[in-house]
Amino acid sequence: KVGGVEEPSWSLKLTGRILEEDGKDSVVGGVSKMESFLYPKFSAFFKKITVYLDQGFYPDNHVMVWDSARSSVQQDGFEVKRKGDKEFTAVI
């Protein structure tokens, strides 16, 4: 907080799910109709995910890397959180 006011912030969430073969969405009301233990989690489909932020806004931490070789636990998704309220392009 600065002067009793919270600093603006944002988050970028990367998530995914398996769609049924007929192309219909398998989520109803935010709950998956498919048994989650039958399917791999989102991170199982990637070896590495790299997110590049604008170095001008985030000079010390503008590159985030998730590497499957360094993580034995599969994830449902990924989230990047940062302070700020400026618009910029992120590369995933």
XYZ file of C-alpha atoms in Angstrom:
92
model
C 0.000 0.000 0.000
C 1.115 3.512 -0.784
C -0.432 6.207 1.396
C -3.204 3.811 2.460
C -4.131 3.015 -1.154
C -3.356 -0.358 -2.700
C -1.101 -0.288 -5.731
C -2.759 -1.447 -8.962
C -1.835 -4.944 -10.064
C -2.716 -7.519 -12.702
C -2.522 -11.257 -13.261
C -2.120 -13.402 -16.373
C -3.586 -16.896 -16.097
C -2.771 -19.713 -18.517
C -5.175 -22.631 -18.269
C -6.564 -25.312 -20.515
C -8.755 -28.374 -20.560
C -9.462 -31.326 -22.802
C -12.512 -30.940 -25.035
C -14.739 -33.847 -25.891
C -14.435 -35.244 -29.430
C -17.778 -33.752 -30.478
C -16.344 -30.296 -29.785
C -18.771 -29.584 -26.957
C -17.462 -27.895 -23.862
C -16.912 -30.273 -20.960
C -17.386 -27.598 -18.293
C -20.823 -26.674 -16.978
C -21.127 -23.977 -14.351
C -17.353 -23.959 -13.817
C -17.279 -27.688 -13.015
C -15.808 -30.288 -15.363
C -18.161 -33.090 -16.397
C -15.180 -35.369 -17.098
C -13.354 -37.229 -14.374
C -10.199 -35.149 -13.827
C -8.065 -38.140 -12.832
C -8.583 -39.704 -16.294
C -6.831 -36.863 -18.111
C -3.403 -35.249 -17.724
C -3.199 -31.763 -16.262
C -2.479 -28.695 -18.387
C 1.276 -28.717 -17.755
C 1.609 -32.284 -19.091
C 1.280 -30.926 -22.640
C 4.347 -28.645 -22.417
C 8.077 -29.127 -21.914
C 8.634 -25.457 -21.199
C 6.561 -22.282 -20.975
C 8.261 -18.892 -21.196
C 6.493 -15.577 -20.609
C 8.223 -12.363 -21.703
C 6.989 -9.066 -20.266
C 7.962 -5.551 -21.338
C 11.494 -5.021 -20.000
C 10.846 -1.281 -19.711
C 8.148 -1.890 -17.080
C 9.731 -4.953 -15.419
C 13.530 -4.615 -15.813
C 14.452 -7.087 -13.051
C 11.935 -9.852 -13.758
C 10.635 -9.596 -17.307
C 11.199 -13.288 -18.224
C 9.442 -16.152 -16.406
C 10.184 -19.775 -17.291
C 8.420 -22.936 -16.193
C 10.373 -26.074 -17.160
C 8.858 -29.545 -16.781
C 12.317 -30.995 -16.047
C 12.465 -28.882 -12.865
C 8.943 -29.689 -11.657
C 7.738 -33.183 -10.850
C 4.196 -32.003 -10.047
C 1.730 -31.416 -12.885
C -0.201 -28.141 -12.771
C -3.763 -27.215 -13.803
C -2.464 -23.866 -15.023
C -0.010 -21.051 -14.434
C -0.392 -17.534 -13.124
C 1.878 -14.487 -13.351
C 1.127 -11.583 -10.974
C 2.751 -8.170 -11.106
C 2.224 -4.625 -9.850
C 1.281 -2.012 -12.425
C -1.524 -0.664 -14.575
C 0.133 0.064 -17.926
C -0.884 -1.737 -21.108
C 1.851 -3.684 -22.912
C 2.353 -6.796 -25.020
C 3.347 -10.045 -23.331
C 4.786 -12.920 -25.363
C 4.040 -16.509 -24.329
